[in-house]
Structure formats: structure tokens, C-alpha cells
Amino acid sequence: MTETISQINENDTSIFSCLHCKLSPISKATGSATFTLNDSLCTCLLNGPGELRQQQDAINRLQVDITFQARPGNNNTNSTSTKDKLIEQWLETLVRSTVLMEYYPRSQINIVMYEEQNLSGEATILACLCNTLCLTMLDANLPMKYAFAAVPIVQHPTKGLLSLPKTKDELASTSYFVFVFEITLNDILATHASGDFDMKILEQAISIAQPIARQIFQFYRQELEKRLT
Amino acid sequence: MSIDNYEELQKFIDLNEHYRTYLDEHNNTRPDGRKFHENRSIQILKKFLQHSYGSSMIRFGNTTVICSITGQLAKPSLKSLRSGFIQTVVLLPRTQAWSTYGRRQQIINENLTLSQHLLDIIYKSKLINLEDLCIEEGKWVWCLQIDFQCLNNDGNLFDSCLLALNVALHHTYFPTVKIDPDTQKPLVYTKELKHFQYNQQQEPLCCTIAVYEYEQEYKYLIDPTLEEENIAKCILHYVLLKNDQICLIHKTSGAPFSIDKFHQCYSFAREYILELRRNLNQ
């Protein structure tokens, strides 16, 4: 439950200084995690397999309920904007494909995600949310097929492709890519790429992102080891 | 939904199983007779709504979408005095029955997601420049309201909505607005219509691919129907511009992909969108 800052390995450069994590900050929930990626901070909590409400039917699978709450104050209304709905739906497909749904028939899990701070654009917050979600599910000990990690990459007009961009670079960039990798074969589970680019740039972005995803998985391992010792 | 014959019963119980047995018997064809890479027949109807500034109706097989573009006058926000507003709304009126209660919220969520995708595409591909919507700086701007009514959803709403948007924008006429110098109120001349200036060079069009796993390999179903979208492992959206640059790639989770699969899907998307553009320019 202590806040940990991972040690910087001599071989890998600055990525671990961009990532911070705190497991189980919310003690009442089944699983929760707070994750920081550069300037974005997210908290996620999960309430584990429990009873199903009568209206929903989930005969032989788990029912997943995700709510995403953006930082209040950016938009004037209290309700979820369509941008947040898009993020919610995308994350729901991630959870559905990761968790072994057949193990919990007629139950539901509730996941609530809070975006606490987002100074940069869309790529970092999306990646931060994905990673927070994975850490939360690991913290809650849900049976998963694989762990996943998201890497944000932006295309800066002068500096080219940057991974894990700083705020200033991201706000000046034209297109962004968010790739979600899975741990077993390092294949891409999900993508959201927006802007103006072609397949060559996409290929370059994927090849930049793959080693970074491995480092993020290493970070997960370190965090969970620290928790268990 | 009638459960008269054996096929309907099998579909009701387990859609996945029904699809798999169909693919076992008939090699390389989907239940509606198409090959994996074939798209449905497209029908386009332009300029058929009387009171909107621009409208179009698109049918992709059974999926029917009506796009209508209207505008309202508004005061610009203080942050940017020259830009107008664009709002895209995707609606599914109750022309189709919802089978279970839980499904209704899912449909509403899908529509909100689609609205946001379309708005993102308009901004990212610079299809409509917000400065073009300005009438007088700091005083009056157009607020463009783009509505999509999906009369029948048989899968692949994304493609049809985007195509409907392109067709409708092509034939949109706005009334001229002049500011009365004495009272500073806008005068709208509804009879003097002028063509809406937008970035016609970009024609963002989408290709939706549903990935289905059959016999340990992925089959790419282009232009999926509603049933195919439900059984698909994951859904890919590729939005390409006129010069074959990619505007948006959205892949939902479910089937892990390597780089060459992205390339494969890109080549399918290019052929499909070429076909769509030919249809659009007729």
C-alpha cells in the first residue's frame, strides 16, 4: 500500500521516471490502483464479482459495467460527454476480451475510472486509463487471459515520432497513436490512432512502441513484487 | 422474431454456432450470400428533405441512414471569436423493436460513440473549417447541426453515416446572412442560397472490418451485418482520405493483431473505399 517509485535500471533510460503507481489506495474496493503517466493521473476501482441486478441478463457470462468520470469542470454539464462515452465503450471491449468471463456466470463487476489530472491531450490519458485498468484487475486478482499495457505515441511536426511524450510535445503534435499490447506475444490488442498518416508511419510507431510495452510489463512485475514482500 | 424453422431456432439459441455450421457447409460465403470481401449494394438519394440545408439518404443493403444538415445562428464563444460550432448527433428512432431492456442502453451508448467518432473525423481531417462558419467576427456564427437518423440498423452504421455526411455536404446550400448596420441584427435571406464551402479534397470514408475466428485463423468480414457484428471477435474501423492517407484507425479489443495483419486490412480497406468513391462520384 505504500507509494513506490521504481528504480531506474542503468540500461533502460528514462521510461521508469514517467511511471508511478500506487496499488490499493481505496481499501474498501476489491481492487484499485492509481497510475501516473507523465502528467496524467488516473484512479480506478473495481468491485468484484457480485450479484446481478434483475434487469440485466448475463446467463452464463460475467456482466461488466464500466463508468468513466472525467475531471469535472472542463465541460459545463455534469453528465458524461460523448468523448468520455467513446473511451468507456473502448475500455469495455478491453475488459470483456481480457477477463475469463465464463468463470462467473450470473454475476457482475463494476469498474469506476476517475481521471484526476490531465494536462496533455488525448493520447496520454487513454494510455494512462488502460494501464490503470490493467493494474486494478491485477490488484483485484481477477482471472485474466493476459496483462495489457498501453503506449502513447505522437507525431510531432518537427521532432517526428515521440513515445511517452511530454506535455508540450503532445499539445503541438498533429496525430497520435495509442497501442495496447498484451504480454504473451507482444501483439496489439487494441488501437486508437487519429490524425493524418500512412501505413509506414504506423509501422514505425508500432516498432517504437513494442520495447516500451515490455518495459511497462517489467514495471508491473516490480510493483506487484513490492506489494507481496 | 419468428422461430418457425430450424435455422431461425439455431440463430436464436447460439448465433456463433449457427455461423460456424453455415461456414462449414458453404465454403467462403456468408449467410447472406456474399463473399468475405464483398460489400452490399449501395443506394444513394440526394437532396430530398425540403427544410434542411442539405440532406441525403444512404442504404447499405438493409441499413438505412438519413443525414440532414441544418444551421442555426449563434454568438461565438469568447475563446475563439471567428469559429462556428459543429454538432453531430446520431439517433436511432424507435423504428425497430428492442429485444431486451438491457440492450437499449447499449444502443444509446453505441450511438453516442458513433457521434463522437464522426465529430473527431470532421475535425482531424479538416473537412469543415470552423472559420468558414463565421458570419461576422465576434457577433454571429453558424452552428452546424448534423443529424443522422438510422431508420434501420443492419450493421455497419459507421460507413453509412460517413458516406451520408459526404453526400449531404456536397449538396448543402446555406442562405446568405447580412448584418443590418442600424440594428446589428442578422437578416437571413432564405431565397439567396449559396453553396457551402468545405474542404472537398478530403473525402473521409470508412471501411468497417469484423474479425471472425474460424478454424484458428482470422476471417475478415467487410461491411458486416448486425449479426456478424455481434459474433465478431473484434471490429476495426479504417477511415481513409482521398489521397489514401489514414485519418483514423479504431480497433476494439478481442483479437491480437501483428503488424502484417494491419497491412492486410489496410489493403482490403483501400479497395473497398475505392469502390465507395466511384459510387460517390457518379
XYZ file of C-alpha atoms in Angstrom, chain B residues 3-206:
204
model
C -38.827 -19.086 -34.809
C -40.515 -21.153 -37.440
C -37.810 -23.190 -38.984
C -34.747 -24.897 -37.682
C -32.401 -22.194 -38.903
C -34.130 -19.407 -37.002
C -34.197 -21.534 -33.875
C -30.497 -22.207 -34.112
C -29.809 -18.488 -34.610
C -31.812 -17.621 -31.531
C -30.063 -20.131 -29.304
C -26.480 -19.634 -30.354
C -25.596 -17.259 -33.165
C -21.961 -18.287 -33.150
C -22.745 -21.953 -33.666
C -25.115 -21.164 -36.489
C -22.496 -19.095 -38.250
C -19.875 -21.780 -37.861
C -22.115 -24.527 -39.255
C -23.007 -22.285 -42.189
C -19.342 -21.678 -42.969
C -18.663 -25.418 -42.692
C -21.246 -26.264 -45.298
C -20.810 -23.441 -47.778
C -17.194 -22.591 -48.230
C -16.270 -18.901 -48.359
C -19.753 -17.410 -48.368
C -21.601 -15.629 -45.624
C -25.246 -16.388 -44.812
C -26.496 -13.538 -46.973
C -24.670 -14.887 -49.989
C -21.700 -12.540 -50.113
C -18.060 -13.475 -50.178
C -15.926 -12.240 -47.304
C -14.686 -9.171 -49.131
C -17.849 -8.176 -50.872
C -19.926 -5.214 -49.833
C -23.658 -4.856 -50.003
C -25.440 -2.901 -52.682
C -25.421 0.852 -52.060
C -28.253 3.218 -52.870
C -27.796 6.968 -52.602
C -30.537 9.582 -52.572
C -29.592 13.257 -52.533
C -31.370 16.444 -51.557
C -34.702 15.036 -50.662
C -35.557 16.909 -47.459
C -37.296 20.186 -48.048
C -36.460 22.131 -44.926
C -32.850 21.191 -44.281
C -29.935 22.903 -45.882
C -28.546 19.602 -47.061
C -29.697 16.029 -46.837
C -29.014 12.564 -48.104
C -30.192 9.035 -47.576
C -27.923 6.040 -47.857
C -28.836 2.374 -47.945
C -26.214 -0.304 -47.494
C -28.346 -3.369 -48.079
C -30.853 -3.072 -45.234
C -29.059 -0.411 -43.209
C -30.741 2.919 -43.883
C -29.367 6.225 -42.689
C -30.699 9.736 -43.299
C -28.299 12.633 -42.841
C -29.719 16.114 -42.513
C -27.687 19.297 -42.114
C -29.253 22.412 -40.645
C -27.799 25.539 -39.201
C -28.642 27.999 -36.523
C -27.239 31.398 -35.803
C -25.280 31.718 -32.622
C -22.878 34.007 -30.857
C -19.307 32.723 -30.937
C -17.540 31.801 -27.743
C -15.084 34.228 -26.244
C -12.206 31.798 -26.666
C -12.277 31.947 -30.472
C -14.297 34.732 -31.978
C -14.159 33.506 -35.538
C -15.131 29.871 -35.184
C -18.554 28.393 -35.517
C -19.815 25.202 -33.934
C -20.462 21.761 -35.279
C -22.593 19.212 -33.539
C -23.118 15.661 -34.781
C -25.917 13.584 -33.339
C -26.697 10.000 -34.231
C -30.232 8.914 -33.402
C -31.963 5.610 -33.609
C -35.696 6.295 -33.639
C -37.986 3.569 -32.485
C -38.449 2.010 -35.848
C -37.019 -1.201 -34.544
C -38.067 -3.176 -31.531
C -35.528 -3.755 -28.807
C -35.466 -7.309 -27.701
C -34.346 -6.908 -24.072
C -34.233 -3.987 -21.709
C -30.508 -4.099 -21.243
C -29.911 -3.776 -24.960
C -31.469 -0.281 -25.077
C -28.723 1.316 -23.016
C -26.150 -0.442 -25.159
C -27.694 1.014 -28.314
C -27.710 4.518 -26.833
C -24.037 4.131 -25.898
C -23.154 2.954 -29.390
C -24.859 5.975 -30.893
C -23.010 8.383 -28.626
C -19.745 6.680 -29.540
C -20.521 6.994 -33.221
C -21.400 10.689 -32.849
C -18.055 11.338 -31.218
C -16.169 9.378 -33.897
C -17.813 11.434 -36.635
C -17.036 14.707 -34.893
C -13.410 13.641 -34.451
C -13.150 12.789 -38.119
C -14.555 16.157 -39.156
C -12.028 17.976 -37.004
C -8.994 15.802 -37.692
C -9.420 15.633 -41.440
C -10.236 19.353 -41.526
C -13.326 18.579 -43.574
C -15.137 21.654 -42.344
C -13.098 24.619 -41.249
C -14.655 26.318 -38.261
C -13.611 29.695 -39.635
C -15.800 29.124 -42.684
C -18.829 29.182 -40.443
C -18.185 32.738 -39.358
C -20.606 35.418 -40.486
C -19.255 38.359 -38.595
C -16.363 38.063 -36.251
C -17.365 38.243 -32.634
C -21.052 38.677 -33.416
C -22.671 35.879 -35.381
C -21.566 32.456 -36.461
C -23.290 29.401 -37.820
C -23.897 26.471 -35.534
C -23.988 23.482 -37.841
C -26.273 20.735 -36.685
C -25.662 17.416 -38.435
C -28.234 14.777 -37.584
C -28.125 11.139 -38.538
C -31.325 9.206 -38.263
C -30.742 5.490 -38.552
C -34.023 4.125 -39.770
C -32.828 0.579 -39.853
C -29.692 -0.788 -38.284
C -28.414 -3.881 -40.011
C -24.777 -3.390 -39.117
C -22.097 -1.039 -40.388
C -23.569 2.260 -39.268
C -20.177 3.956 -39.306
C -19.622 3.570 -43.055
C -23.121 4.604 -43.965
C -23.132 7.668 -41.710
C -19.817 8.890 -43.080
C -20.902 8.342 -46.685
C -24.194 10.108 -45.954
C -22.260 13.039 -44.497
C -20.104 13.330 -47.607
C -23.057 13.205 -49.966
C -25.074 15.687 -47.928
C -22.218 18.189 -47.661
C -21.751 18.073 -51.391
C -25.234 19.462 -51.938
C -25.622 21.800 -48.975
C -26.858 25.311 -49.605
C -26.844 27.964 -46.930
C -28.924 31.125 -47.025
C -26.934 34.325 -47.073
C -26.888 36.344 -43.892
C -26.264 40.073 -43.813
C -25.982 42.179 -40.704
C -28.288 45.152 -40.586
C -25.993 48.114 -39.872
C -28.644 50.023 -37.932
C -29.948 47.411 -35.536
C -26.974 44.977 -35.629
C -29.413 42.123 -36.124
C -28.828 39.441 -38.730
C -31.041 39.354 -41.789
C -31.405 35.930 -43.304
C -32.244 35.836 -46.989
C -33.687 32.383 -47.423
C -34.055 32.638 -51.163
C -30.466 33.551 -51.893
C -28.749 30.263 -51.367
C -25.085 29.723 -51.812
C -23.119 26.538 -51.870
C -21.440 25.630 -48.615
C -17.665 25.929 -48.804
C -15.941 22.984 -47.271
C -12.785 21.086 -47.894
C -13.889 18.914 -50.790
C -10.417 17.487 -51.316
C -10.669 15.383 -48.199
C -13.351 12.816 -48.550
C -13.068 10.723 -45.424
C -14.659 7.361 -45.989
C -14.629 4.425 -43.655
